[in-house]
GROMACS .gro file of C-alpha atoms in nm:
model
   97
    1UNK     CA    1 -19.384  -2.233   5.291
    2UNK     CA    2 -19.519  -2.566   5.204
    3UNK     CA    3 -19.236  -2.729   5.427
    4UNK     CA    4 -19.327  -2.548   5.739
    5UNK     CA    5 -19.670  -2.624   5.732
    6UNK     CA    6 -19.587  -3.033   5.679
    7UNK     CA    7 -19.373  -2.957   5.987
    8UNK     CA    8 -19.619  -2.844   6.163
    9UNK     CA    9 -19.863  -3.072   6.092
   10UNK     CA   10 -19.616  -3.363   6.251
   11UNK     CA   11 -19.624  -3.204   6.582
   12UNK     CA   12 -19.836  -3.346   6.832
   13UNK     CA   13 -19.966  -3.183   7.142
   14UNK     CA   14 -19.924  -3.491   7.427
   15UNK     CA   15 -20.164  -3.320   7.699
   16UNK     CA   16 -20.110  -3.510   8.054
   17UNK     CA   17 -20.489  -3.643   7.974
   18UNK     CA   18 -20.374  -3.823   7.648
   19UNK     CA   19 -20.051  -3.940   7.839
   20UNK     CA   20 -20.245  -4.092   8.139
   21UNK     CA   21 -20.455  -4.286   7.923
   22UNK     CA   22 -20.211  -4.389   7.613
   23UNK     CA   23 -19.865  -4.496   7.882
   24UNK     CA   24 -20.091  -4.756   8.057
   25UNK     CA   25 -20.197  -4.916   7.705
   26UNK     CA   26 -19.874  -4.923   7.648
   27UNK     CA   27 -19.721  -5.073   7.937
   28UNK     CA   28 -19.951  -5.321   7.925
   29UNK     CA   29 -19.921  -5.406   7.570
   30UNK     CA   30 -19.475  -5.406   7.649
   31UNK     CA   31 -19.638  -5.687   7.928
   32UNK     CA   32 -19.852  -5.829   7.707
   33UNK     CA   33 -19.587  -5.924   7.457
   34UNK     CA   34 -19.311  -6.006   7.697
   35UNK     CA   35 -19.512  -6.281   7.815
   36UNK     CA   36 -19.726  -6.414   7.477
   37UNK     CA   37 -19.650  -6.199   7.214
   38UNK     CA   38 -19.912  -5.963   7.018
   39UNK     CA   39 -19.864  -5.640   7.248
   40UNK     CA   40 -19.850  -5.458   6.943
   41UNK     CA   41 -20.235  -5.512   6.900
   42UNK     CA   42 -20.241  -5.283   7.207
   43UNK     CA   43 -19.947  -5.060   7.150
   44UNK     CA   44 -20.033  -4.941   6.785
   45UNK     CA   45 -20.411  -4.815   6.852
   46UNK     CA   46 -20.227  -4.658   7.180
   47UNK     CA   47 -19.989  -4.435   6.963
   48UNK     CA   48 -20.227  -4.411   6.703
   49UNK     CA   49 -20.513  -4.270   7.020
   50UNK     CA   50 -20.215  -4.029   7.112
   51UNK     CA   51 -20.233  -3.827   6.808
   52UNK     CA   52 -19.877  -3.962   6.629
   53UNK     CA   53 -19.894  -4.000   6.265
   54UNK     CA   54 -19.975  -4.372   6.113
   55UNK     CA   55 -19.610  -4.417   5.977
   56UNK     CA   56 -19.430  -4.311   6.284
   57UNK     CA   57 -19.642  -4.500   6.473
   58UNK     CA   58 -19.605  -4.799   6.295
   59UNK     CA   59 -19.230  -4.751   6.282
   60UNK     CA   60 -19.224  -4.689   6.690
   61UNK     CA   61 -19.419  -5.003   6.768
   62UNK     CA   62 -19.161  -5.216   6.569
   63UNK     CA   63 -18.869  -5.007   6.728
   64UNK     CA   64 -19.044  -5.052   7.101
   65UNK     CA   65 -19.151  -5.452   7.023
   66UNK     CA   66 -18.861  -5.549   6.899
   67UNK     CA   67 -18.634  -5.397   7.204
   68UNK     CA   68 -18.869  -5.563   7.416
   69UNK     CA   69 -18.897  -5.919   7.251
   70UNK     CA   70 -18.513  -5.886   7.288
   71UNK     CA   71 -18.479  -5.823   7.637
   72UNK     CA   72 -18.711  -6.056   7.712
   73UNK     CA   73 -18.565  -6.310   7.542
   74UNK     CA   74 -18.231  -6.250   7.711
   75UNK     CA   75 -18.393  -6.247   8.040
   76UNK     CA   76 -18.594  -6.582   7.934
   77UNK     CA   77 -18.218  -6.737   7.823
   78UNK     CA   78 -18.045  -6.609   8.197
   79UNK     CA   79 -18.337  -6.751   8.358
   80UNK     CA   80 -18.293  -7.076   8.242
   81UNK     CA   81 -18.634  -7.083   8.095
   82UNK     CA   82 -18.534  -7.187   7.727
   83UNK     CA   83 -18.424  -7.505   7.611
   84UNK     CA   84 -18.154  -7.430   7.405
   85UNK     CA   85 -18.125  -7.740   7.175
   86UNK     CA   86 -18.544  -7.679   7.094
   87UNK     CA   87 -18.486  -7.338   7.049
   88UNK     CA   88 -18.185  -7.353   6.765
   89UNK     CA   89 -18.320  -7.612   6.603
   90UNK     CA   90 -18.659  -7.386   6.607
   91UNK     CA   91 -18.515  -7.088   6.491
   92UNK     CA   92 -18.294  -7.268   6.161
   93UNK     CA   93 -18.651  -7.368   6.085
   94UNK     CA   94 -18.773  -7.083   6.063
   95UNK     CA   95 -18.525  -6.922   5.889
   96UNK     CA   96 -18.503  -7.169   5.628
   97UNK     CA   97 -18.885  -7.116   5.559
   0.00000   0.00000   0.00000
């Protein structure tokens, strides 16, 4: 009994209202850190606003930011936009600490 109720209580209603106002938050927050970074500043009070719980929000916006910091750094890369000498020598730094 106790089960079904905690399964219940994970269920969300998404009503078209909540979805209109929550999907253009969040589009703007994938945008957001495409171009600068920090879209999850938007993105986590969007999900949160939608009625998901805390820890699967939390674990959606890393999920949804990191897909999207991926392809945008792929589409960055194609573009020619990224130095790639700057950018390894970048990244061993910050891996090394």
């Amino acid at each position: 009994m106790q089960q079904s109720q905690e399964k219940r209580d994970i269920l969300m209603e998404l009503t078209p209202q909540i979805l209109i106002v929550v999907l253009p938050l969040i589009f703007l927050g994938g945008f957001v850190d495409s171009v600068a970074g920090g879209g999850g500043l938007i993105t986590l009070p969007a999900y949160l606003m939608a009625g998901i719980p805390a820890h699967f929000a939390a674990g959606t916006n890393k999920v949804v930011n990191g897909c999207g910091a991926l392809t945008a750094t792929f589409k960055y890369f194609r573009s020619g936009k990224i130095l790639l000498r700057p950018a390894i020598a970048a990244a061993v730094g910050a891996l090394i600490g």
